Coordinates of C-alpha atoms in Angstrom, one line a residue:
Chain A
X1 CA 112.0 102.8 113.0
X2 CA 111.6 106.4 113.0
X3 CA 109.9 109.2 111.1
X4 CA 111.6 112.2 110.1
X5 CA 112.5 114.8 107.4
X6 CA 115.8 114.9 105.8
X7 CA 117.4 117.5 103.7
X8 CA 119.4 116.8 101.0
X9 CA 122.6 118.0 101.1
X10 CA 124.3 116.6 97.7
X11 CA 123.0 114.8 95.1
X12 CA 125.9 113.6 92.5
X13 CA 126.2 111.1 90.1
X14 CA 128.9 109.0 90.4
X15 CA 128.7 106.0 87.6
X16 CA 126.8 105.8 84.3
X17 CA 123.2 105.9 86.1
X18 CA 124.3 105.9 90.1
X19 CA 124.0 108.5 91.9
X20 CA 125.5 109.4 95.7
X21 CA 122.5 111.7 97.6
X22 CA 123.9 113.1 101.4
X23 CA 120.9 113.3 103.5
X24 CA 120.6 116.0 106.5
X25 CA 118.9 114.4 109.5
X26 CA 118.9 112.4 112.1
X27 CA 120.8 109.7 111.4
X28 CA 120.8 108.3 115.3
X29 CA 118.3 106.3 113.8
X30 CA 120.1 103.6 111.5
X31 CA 121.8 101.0 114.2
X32 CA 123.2 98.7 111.9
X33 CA 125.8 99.0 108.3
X34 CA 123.1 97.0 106.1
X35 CA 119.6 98.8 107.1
X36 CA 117.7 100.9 104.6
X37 CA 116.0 103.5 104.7
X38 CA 112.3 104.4 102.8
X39 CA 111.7 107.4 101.1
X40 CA 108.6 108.8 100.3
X41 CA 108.3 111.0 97.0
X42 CA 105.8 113.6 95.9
X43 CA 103.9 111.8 92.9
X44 CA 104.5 108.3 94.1
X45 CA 102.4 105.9 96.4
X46 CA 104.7 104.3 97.8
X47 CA 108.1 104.6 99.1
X48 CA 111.4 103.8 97.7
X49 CA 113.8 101.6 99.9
X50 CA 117.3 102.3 99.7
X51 CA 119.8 100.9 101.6
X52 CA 122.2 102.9 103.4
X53 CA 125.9 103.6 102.8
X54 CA 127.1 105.4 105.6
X55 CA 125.8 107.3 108.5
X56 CA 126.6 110.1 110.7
X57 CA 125.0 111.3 113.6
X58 CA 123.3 114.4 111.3
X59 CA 123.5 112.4 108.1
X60 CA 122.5 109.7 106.0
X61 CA 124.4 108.5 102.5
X62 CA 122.7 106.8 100.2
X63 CA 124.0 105.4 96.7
X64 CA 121.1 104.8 94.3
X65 CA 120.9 103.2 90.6
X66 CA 118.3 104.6 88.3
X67 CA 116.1 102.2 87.6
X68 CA 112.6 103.5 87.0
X69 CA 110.5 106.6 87.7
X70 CA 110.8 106.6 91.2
X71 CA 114.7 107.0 90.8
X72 CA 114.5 109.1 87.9
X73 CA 112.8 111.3 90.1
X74 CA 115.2 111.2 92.7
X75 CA 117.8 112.1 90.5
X76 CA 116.6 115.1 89.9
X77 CA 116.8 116.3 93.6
X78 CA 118.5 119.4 94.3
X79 CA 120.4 120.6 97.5
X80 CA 118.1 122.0 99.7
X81 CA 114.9 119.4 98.9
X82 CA 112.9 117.8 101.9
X83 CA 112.2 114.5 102.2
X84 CA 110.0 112.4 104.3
X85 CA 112.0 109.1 105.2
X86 CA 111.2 106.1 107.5
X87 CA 115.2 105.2 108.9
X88 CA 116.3 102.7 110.7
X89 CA 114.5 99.5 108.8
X90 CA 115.6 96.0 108.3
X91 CA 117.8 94.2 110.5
X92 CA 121.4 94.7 109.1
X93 CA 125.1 93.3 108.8
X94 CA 125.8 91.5 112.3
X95 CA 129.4 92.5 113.0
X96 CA 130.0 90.2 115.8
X97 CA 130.5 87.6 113.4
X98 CA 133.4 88.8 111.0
X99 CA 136.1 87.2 112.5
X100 CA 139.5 88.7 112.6
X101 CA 138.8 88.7 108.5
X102 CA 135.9 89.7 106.6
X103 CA 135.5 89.3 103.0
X104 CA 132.7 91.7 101.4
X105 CA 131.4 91.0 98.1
X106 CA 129.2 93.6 96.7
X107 CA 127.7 93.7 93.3
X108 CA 126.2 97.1 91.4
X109 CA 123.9 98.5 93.5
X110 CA 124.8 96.1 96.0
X111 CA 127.6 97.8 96.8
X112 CA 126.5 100.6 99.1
X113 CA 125.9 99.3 102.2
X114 CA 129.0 97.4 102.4
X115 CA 130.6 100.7 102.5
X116 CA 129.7 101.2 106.0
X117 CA 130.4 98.0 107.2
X118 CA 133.7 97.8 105.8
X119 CA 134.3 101.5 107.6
X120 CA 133.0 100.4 111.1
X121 CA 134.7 96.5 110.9
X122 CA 138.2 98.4 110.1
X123 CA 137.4 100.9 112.9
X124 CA 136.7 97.5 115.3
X125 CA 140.5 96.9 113.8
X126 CA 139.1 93.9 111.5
X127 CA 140.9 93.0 108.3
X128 CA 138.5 93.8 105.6
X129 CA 139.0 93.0 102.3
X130 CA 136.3 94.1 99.4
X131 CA 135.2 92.6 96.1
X132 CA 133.3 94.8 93.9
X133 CA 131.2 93.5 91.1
X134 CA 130.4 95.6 87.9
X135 CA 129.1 94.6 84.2
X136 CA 131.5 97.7 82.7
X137 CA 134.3 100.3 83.6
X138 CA 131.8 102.8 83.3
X139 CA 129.5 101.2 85.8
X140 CA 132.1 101.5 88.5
X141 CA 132.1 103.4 92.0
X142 CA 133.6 103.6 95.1
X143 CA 136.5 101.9 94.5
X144 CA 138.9 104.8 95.8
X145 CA 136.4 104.9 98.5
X146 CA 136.7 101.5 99.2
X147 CA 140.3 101.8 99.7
X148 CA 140.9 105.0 101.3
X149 CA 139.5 103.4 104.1
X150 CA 142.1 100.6 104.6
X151 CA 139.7 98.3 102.7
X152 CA 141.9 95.8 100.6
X153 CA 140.1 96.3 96.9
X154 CA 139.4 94.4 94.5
X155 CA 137.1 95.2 91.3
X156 CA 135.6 92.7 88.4
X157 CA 134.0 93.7 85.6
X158 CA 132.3 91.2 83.2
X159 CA 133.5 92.7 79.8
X160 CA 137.3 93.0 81.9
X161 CA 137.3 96.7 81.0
X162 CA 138.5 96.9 84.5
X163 CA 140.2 95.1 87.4
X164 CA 139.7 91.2 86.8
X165 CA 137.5 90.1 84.1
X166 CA 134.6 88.2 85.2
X167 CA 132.4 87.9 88.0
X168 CA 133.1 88.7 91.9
X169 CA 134.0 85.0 92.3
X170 CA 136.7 84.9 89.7
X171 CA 138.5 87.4 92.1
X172 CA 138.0 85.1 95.5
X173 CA 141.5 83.5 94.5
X174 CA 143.5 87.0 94.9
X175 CA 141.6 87.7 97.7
X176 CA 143.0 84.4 99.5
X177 CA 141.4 83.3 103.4
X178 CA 139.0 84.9 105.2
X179 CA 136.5 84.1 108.4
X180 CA 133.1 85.0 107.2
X181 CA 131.5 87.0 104.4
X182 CA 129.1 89.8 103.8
X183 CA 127.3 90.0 101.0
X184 CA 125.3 92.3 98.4
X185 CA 124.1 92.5 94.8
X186 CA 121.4 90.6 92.7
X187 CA 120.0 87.2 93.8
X188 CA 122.4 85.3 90.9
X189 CA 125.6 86.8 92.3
X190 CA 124.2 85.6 96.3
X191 CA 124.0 82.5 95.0
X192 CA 127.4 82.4 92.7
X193 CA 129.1 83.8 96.7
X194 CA 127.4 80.9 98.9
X195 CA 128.5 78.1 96.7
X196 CA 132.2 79.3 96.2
X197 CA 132.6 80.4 99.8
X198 CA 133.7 78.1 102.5
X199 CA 132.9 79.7 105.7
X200 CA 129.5 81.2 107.4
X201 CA 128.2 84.4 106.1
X202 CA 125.5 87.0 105.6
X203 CA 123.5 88.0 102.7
X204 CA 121.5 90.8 102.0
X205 CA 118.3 90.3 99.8
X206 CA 116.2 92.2 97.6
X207 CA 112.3 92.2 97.1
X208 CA 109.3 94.7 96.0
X209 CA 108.2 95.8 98.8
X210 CA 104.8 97.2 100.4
X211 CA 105.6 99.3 103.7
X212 CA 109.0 98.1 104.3
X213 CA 108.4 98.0 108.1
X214 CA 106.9 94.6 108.5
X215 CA 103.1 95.2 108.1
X216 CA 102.0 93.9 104.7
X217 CA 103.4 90.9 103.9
X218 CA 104.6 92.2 100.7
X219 CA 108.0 90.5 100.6
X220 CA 108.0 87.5 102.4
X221 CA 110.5 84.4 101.4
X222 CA 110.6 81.0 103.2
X223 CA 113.8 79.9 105.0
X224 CA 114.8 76.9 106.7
X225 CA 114.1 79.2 110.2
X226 CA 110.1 79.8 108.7
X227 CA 109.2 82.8 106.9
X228 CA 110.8 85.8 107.2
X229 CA 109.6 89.7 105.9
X230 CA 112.9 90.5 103.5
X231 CA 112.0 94.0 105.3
X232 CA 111.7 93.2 108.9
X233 CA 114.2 90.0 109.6
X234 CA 115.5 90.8 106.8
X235 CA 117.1 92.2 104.4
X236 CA 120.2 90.1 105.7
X237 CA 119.9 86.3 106.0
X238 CA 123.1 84.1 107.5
X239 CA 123.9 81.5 105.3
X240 CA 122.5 78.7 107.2
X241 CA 119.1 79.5 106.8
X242 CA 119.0 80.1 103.2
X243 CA 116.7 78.7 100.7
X244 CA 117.4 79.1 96.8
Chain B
X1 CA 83.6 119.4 122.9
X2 CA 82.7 117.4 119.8
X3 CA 81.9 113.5 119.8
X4 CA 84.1 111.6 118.4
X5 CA 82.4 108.1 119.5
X6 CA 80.8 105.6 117.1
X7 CA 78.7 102.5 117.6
X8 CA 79.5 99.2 115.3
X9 CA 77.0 96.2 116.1
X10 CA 76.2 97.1 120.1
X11 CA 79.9 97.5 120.9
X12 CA 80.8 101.5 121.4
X13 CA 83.6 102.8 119.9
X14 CA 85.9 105.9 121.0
X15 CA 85.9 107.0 117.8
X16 CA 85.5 105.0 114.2
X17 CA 89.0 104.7 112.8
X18 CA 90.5 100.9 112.2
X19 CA 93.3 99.9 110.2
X20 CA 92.2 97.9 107.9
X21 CA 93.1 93.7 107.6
X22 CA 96.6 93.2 106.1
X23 CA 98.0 96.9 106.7
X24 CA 98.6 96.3 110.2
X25 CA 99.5 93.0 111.2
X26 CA 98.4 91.6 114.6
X27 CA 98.8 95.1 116.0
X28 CA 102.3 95.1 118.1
X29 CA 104.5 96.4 115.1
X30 CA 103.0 99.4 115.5
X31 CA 102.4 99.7 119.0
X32 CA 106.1 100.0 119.0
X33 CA 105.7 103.4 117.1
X34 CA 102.5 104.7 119.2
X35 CA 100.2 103.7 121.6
X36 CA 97.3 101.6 119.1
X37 CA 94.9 101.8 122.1
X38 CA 94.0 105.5 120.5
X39 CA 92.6 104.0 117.7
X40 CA 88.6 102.7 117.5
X41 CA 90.1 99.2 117.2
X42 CA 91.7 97.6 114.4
X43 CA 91.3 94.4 112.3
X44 CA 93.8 91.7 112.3
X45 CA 95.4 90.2 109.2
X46 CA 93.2 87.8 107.5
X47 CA 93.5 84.2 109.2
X48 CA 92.5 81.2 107.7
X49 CA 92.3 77.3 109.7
X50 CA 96.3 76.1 108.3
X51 CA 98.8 78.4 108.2
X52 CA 99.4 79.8 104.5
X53 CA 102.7 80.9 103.3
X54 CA 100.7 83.0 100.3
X55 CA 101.7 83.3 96.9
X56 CA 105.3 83.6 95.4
X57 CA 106.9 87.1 94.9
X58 CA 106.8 90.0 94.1
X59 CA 103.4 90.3 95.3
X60 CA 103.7 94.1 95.2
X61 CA 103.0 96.4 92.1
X62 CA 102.7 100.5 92.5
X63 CA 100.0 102.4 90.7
X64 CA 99.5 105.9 90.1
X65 CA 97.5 107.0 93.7
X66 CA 97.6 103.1 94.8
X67 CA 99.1 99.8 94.8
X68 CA 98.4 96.2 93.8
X69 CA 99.0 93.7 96.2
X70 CA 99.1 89.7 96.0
X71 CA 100.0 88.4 99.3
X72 CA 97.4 86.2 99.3
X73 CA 96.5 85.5 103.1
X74 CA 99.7 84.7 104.5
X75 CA 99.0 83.6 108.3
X76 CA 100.1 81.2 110.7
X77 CA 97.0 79.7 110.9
X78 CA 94.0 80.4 113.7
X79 CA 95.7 78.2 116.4
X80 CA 99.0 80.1 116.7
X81 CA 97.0 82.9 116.2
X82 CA 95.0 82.6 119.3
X83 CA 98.2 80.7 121.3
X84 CA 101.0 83.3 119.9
X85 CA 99.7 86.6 118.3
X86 CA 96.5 87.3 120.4
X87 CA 98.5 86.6 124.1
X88 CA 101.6 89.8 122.3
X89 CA 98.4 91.8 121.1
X90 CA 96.9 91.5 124.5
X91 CA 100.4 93.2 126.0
X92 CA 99.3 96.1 124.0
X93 CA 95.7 96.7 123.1
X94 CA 93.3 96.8 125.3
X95 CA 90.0 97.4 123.5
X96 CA 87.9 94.5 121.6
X97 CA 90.1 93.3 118.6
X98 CA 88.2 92.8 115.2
X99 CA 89.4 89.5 113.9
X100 CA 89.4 89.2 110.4
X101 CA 88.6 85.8 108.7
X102 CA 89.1 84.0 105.5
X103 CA 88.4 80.4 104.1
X104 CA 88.4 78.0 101.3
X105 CA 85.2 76.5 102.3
X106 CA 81.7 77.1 103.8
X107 CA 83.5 74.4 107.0
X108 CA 86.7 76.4 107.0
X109 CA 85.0 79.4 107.8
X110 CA 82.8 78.2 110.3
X111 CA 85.9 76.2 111.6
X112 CA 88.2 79.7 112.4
X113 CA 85.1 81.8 113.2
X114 CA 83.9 79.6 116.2
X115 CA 87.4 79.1 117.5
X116 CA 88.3 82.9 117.4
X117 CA 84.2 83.9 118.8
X118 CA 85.9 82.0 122.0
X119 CA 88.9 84.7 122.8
X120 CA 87.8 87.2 125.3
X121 CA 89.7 89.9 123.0
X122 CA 87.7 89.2 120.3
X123 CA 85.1 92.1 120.0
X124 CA 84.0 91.8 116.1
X125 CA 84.2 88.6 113.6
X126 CA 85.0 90.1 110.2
X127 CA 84.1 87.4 107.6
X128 CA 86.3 88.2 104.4
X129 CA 84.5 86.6 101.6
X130 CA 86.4 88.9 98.9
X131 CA 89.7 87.9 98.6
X132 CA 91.0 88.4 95.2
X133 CA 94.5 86.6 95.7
X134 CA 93.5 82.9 96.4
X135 CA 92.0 80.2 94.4
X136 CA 89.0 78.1 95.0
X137 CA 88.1 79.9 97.8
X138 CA 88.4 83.7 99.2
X139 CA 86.4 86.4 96.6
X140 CA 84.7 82.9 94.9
X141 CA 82.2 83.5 98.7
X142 CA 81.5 86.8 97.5
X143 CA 80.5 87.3 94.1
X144 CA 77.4 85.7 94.7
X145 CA 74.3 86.1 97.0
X146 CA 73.8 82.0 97.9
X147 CA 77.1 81.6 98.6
X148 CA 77.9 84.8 100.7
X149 CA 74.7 84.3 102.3
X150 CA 75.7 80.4 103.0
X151 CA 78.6 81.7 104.4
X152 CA 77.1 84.0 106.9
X153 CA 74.5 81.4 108.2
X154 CA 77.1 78.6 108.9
X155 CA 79.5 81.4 111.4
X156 CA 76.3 82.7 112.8
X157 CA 75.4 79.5 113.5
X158 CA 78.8 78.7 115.6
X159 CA 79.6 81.9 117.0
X160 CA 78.2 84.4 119.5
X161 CA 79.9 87.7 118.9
X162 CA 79.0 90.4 115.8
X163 CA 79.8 89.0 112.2
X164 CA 80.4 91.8 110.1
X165 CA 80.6 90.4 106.1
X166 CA 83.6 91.5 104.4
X167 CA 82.3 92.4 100.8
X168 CA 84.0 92.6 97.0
X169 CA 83.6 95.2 95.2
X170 CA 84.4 92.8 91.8
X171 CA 80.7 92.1 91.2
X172 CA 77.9 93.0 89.2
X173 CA 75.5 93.7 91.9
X174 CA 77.0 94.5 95.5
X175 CA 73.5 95.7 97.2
X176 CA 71.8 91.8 96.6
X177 CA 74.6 90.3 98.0
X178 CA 74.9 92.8 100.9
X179 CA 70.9 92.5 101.4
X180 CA 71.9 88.5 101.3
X181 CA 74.3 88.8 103.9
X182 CA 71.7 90.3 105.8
X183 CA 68.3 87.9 105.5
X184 CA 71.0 85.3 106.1
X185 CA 71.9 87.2 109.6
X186 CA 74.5 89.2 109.3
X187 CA 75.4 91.9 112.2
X188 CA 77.2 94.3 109.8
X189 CA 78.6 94.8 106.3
X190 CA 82.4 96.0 105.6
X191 CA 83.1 97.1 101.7
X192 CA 85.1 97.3 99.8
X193 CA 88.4 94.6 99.7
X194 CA 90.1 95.4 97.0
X195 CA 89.4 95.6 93.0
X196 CA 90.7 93.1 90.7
X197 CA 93.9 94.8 88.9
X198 CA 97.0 94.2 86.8
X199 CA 100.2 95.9 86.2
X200 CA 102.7 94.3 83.3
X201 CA 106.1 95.6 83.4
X202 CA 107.3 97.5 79.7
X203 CA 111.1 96.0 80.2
X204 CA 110.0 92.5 80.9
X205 CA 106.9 92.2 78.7
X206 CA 105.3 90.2 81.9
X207 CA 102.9 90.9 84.6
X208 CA 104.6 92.8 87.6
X209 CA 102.9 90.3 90.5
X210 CA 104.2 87.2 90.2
X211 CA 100.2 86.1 90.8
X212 CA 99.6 87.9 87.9
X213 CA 96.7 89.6 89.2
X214 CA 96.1 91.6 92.2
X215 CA 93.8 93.6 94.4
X216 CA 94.3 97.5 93.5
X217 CA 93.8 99.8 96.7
X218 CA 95.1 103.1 97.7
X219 CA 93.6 106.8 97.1
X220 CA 92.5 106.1 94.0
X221 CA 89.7 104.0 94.5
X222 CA 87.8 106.2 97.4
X223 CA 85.4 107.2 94.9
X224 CA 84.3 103.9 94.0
X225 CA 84.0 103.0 97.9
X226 CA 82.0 105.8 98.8
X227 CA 79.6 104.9 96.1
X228 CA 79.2 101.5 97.1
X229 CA 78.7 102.2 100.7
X230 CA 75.9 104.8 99.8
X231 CA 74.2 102.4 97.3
X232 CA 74.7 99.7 100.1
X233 CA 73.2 101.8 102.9
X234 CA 70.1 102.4 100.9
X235 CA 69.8 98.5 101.2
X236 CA 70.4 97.4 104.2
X237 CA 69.1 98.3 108.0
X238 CA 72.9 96.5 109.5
X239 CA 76.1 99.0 110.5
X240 CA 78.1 99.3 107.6
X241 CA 82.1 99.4 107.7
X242 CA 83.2 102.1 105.2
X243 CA 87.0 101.6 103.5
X244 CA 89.3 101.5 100.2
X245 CA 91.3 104.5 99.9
X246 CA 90.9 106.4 103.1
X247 CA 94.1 108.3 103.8
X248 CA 92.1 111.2 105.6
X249 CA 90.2 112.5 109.1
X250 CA 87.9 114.5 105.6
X251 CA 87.7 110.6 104.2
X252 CA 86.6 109.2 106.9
X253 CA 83.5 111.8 107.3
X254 CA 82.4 111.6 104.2
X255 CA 82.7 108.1 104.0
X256 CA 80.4 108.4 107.3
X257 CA 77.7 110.6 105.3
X258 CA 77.7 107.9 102.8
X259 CA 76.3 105.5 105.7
X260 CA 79.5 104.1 107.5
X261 CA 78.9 103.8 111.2
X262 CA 83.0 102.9 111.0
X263 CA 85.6 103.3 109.0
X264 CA 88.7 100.9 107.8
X265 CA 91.9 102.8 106.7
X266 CA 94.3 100.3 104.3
X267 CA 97.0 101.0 102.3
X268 CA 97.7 104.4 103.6
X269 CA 99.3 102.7 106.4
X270 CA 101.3 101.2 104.7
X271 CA 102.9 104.7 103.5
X272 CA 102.6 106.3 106.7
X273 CA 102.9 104.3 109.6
X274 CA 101.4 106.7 111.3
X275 CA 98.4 108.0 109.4
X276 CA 95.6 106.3 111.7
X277 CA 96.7 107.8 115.1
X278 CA 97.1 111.1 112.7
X279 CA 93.6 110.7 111.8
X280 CA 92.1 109.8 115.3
X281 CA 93.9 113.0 116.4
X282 CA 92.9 115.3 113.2
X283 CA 88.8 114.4 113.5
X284 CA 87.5 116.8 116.6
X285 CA 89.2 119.5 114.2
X286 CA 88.0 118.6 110.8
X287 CA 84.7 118.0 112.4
X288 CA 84.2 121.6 113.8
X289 CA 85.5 122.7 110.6
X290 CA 82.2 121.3 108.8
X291 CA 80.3 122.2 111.6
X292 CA 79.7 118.5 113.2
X293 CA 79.2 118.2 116.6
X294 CA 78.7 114.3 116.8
X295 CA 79.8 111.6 114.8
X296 CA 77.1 109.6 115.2
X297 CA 74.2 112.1 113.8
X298 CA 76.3 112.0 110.0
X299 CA 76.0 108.8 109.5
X300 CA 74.2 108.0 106.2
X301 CA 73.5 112.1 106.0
X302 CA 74.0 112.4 102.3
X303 CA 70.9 110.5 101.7

């Protein structure tokens, strides 16, 4: 973990409500696609975790949905704003176990940190394919992203305003074999991935969190390994050792 | 040269700054971002005779210049405390330790006390009876004078070390039970834990915490800390711990002038990682600032 100031760079919204912020800073920092990162915001006691997208050596991307004041706030960020941000929290994606081909489900704002995975596993010369999970069209991002990397794409929405109507798992069919899957998005859609996929995997939780760095206790959950800190050993938990 | 040093209970301190139980683990998460052996000491998370997973989550709500937390004492228990935690503590602290100690009954108390007075690190017993976040047991010690002062007679009775009382702040009357704690043989007084608070979330219609209730710390209740401690200070001849909402080397002196001989920094930590070693290294200035030359002479010097 390390503490440092970042600049913002850009700050654009890219869906109804989801915004992409380019951080300038040290980004050295974040070792793993799947960490997050803890921002610390004038008017607010405590900080707001948000995972990472992507990294650079002088840069951190982050993709945030606005969910409450906290986000509003960020938001509202101009070019040129400091920030005081904790980097380099949580465990992260463990590449070493993709296989020759990953299959990376990401729903809403779970979509972001499979972004850089997906980058660094097709750099390693893995196979990646994507699913993206939205409720609307509108809700959508990151798609093009997705596949300008070599990423094969696929999208669902639940109204079927775009891509394949339905949840992520109704589009596991196109998608066809894989080795191991990565995984984002709300706590239903984890669940909806481990029962319909067949092979070892990773999953990256939420929780409200105290400090985000392991000291409070604030977001513990049991596993069949003991208890874990969503923040420290987690935010990504292999398959095996989930508990629903 | 100013003096930074502080004396809690016959054991001298380098200075009076110590994060506070449940902001700073059992010490080595942090040790990885500094060296902790700059701080006075610290206090360990709250341990208790079984191991306790704590309540469900989200046990976290934030308020405006605080936070409400429910964790409610989640520890692996006072044997793999002393057989796992203490031994990776030891690899990186080298001062006394204040162990900090919760229970469900006057036996459990008693129980984890003597067992931790036994481990050489040990410099300080810290007896929580003020946990807001547990049932039948925790803040129930607290609230009144018989049973905080029960409390204190059965651990003095088993151990050998300090036992500093951990007060609650969610009473009617904190001086009798500080001035029970006291006639019953207590070696020091910390205040305050935490204050009972609630936040319920406008989209869901529902408490935020999934405990329902919380203890509130943070900035915002400072005020209410300081007053306590001063009030409690007029009572009571025994060291006094000072804490809730200290963020500042400034907090930490006046909480000092309200009668702390030491001070407890909490949730701050929690935001800054790196706000006690800041505050360690921020005193000898703030001090000359206000003209003090030694830490010791304020103590109690707004009365």
């Amino acid at each position: 973990m390390q503490q440092s100031i970042f600049t913002v760079r850009s700050n654009i919204c890219l869906a109804k409500g989801v915004y992409e912020m380019v951080l300038g800073g040290n980004g050295k920092s974040v070792t793993a696609p799947g960490q997050f990162i803890n921002i610390k915001l004038d008017g607010f006691f405590l900080r707001r975790p948000i995972s990472v997208c992507d990294w650079s050596d002088d840069s951190i991307t982050i993709i945030y949905k606005v969910v409450g004041k906290g986000t509003e706030y960020m938001a509202k960020l101009e070019a040129g704003a400091e920030l005081d941000v904790l980097t380099g929290l949580g465990n992260g994606y463990d590449m070493s176990k993709s296989g020759e081909t990953a299959l990376l489900i990401g729903g809403g704002a779970g979509v972001p940190p499979l972004y850089g995975l997906a980058k660094r596993l097709i750099a390693e010369g893995k196979k990646v394919k994507v699913i993206l999970g939205f409720n609307t069209a509108d809700e959508v991002f990151y798609e093009e992203n997705f596949k300008a990397i070599g990423a094969e794409t696929y999208v669902t929405t639940v109204d079927g305003s775009h891509g394949i109507k339905g949840f992520v798992t109704n589009a596991f069919e196109a998608a066809g074999g894989y080795d191991h899957t990565y995984s984002c998005g709300p706590e239903p859609m984890l669940k909806a991935v481990y029962n319909a996929s067949e092979t070892s995997g990773q999953y990256s939780f939420e929780e409200r969190m105290g400090c985000g760095f392991g000291a409070c206790m604030g977001c513990s959950c049991k596993t069949k390994y003991g208890n874990k800190r969503i923040c420290k050993d987690g935010p990504v938990l292999i398959k095996e050792e989930i508990i629903w | 040269m100013v003096k930074t040093a502080t004396n809690l209970c016959g054991i001298e301190m380098s200075n009076p700054v110590i994060p506070a139980s449940g902001t700073f683990g059992y010490g080595y998460e942090f040790a990885e971002l500094y060296d902790i052996n700059c701080l006075g000491t610290f206090s360990f998370k709250g341990t208790t005779k079984d191991p306790r997973f704590g309540n469900p989550t989200p046990r976290i709500a934030e308020c405006p210049a605080g936070m409400i937390n429910a964790v409610g004492l989640q520890n692996p228990g006072v044997e793999k405390v002393i057989s796992e935690e203490l031994p990776k503590l030891a690899k990186c602290f080298s001062k006394p330790v204040m162990a900090n100690v919760s229970g469900f009954s006057v036996e459990d108390y008693a129980y984890t006390c003597e067992k931790l007075d036994k481990c050489e690190q040990v410099g300080w017993l810290e007896v929580n009876v003020s946990c807001p976040n547990v049932h039948g047991g925790g803040m129930s010690f607290g609230t009144s004078p018989e049973a905080a002062a029960q409390v204190t007679k059965a651990v003095k009775a088993v151990t050998t070390k300090p036992v500093i009382i951990k007060l609650s702040p969610n009473v009617t009357d904190i001086v009798s039970i500080a001035k029970a704690c006291e006639e019953a043989g207590a070696d020091g007084i910390s205040l305050i834990n935490t204050l009972l608070g609630m936040r319920i979330d406008l989209k869901t219609k529902k408490p935020v915490i999934a405990n329902k209730m919380g203890g509130f710390s943070g900035s915002a209740i400072f005020p209410v800390a300081v007053r306590m401690v001063y009030q409690v200070y007029e009572a009571v001849n025994i060291p006094i711990v000072g804490m809730g909402g200290v963020s500042s080397a400034e907090d930490v002196i006046e909480m000092m002038l309200a009668g702390a001989s030491a001070v407890q920094v909490g949730a701050a930590n929690l935001i800054d990682p790196f706000v006690c070693r800041d505050i360690v290294n921020n005193l000898p200035e703030v001090m000359k600032k206000y003209g003090i030359t030694d830490l010791k002479e304020i103590i109690g010097g707004a009365h």
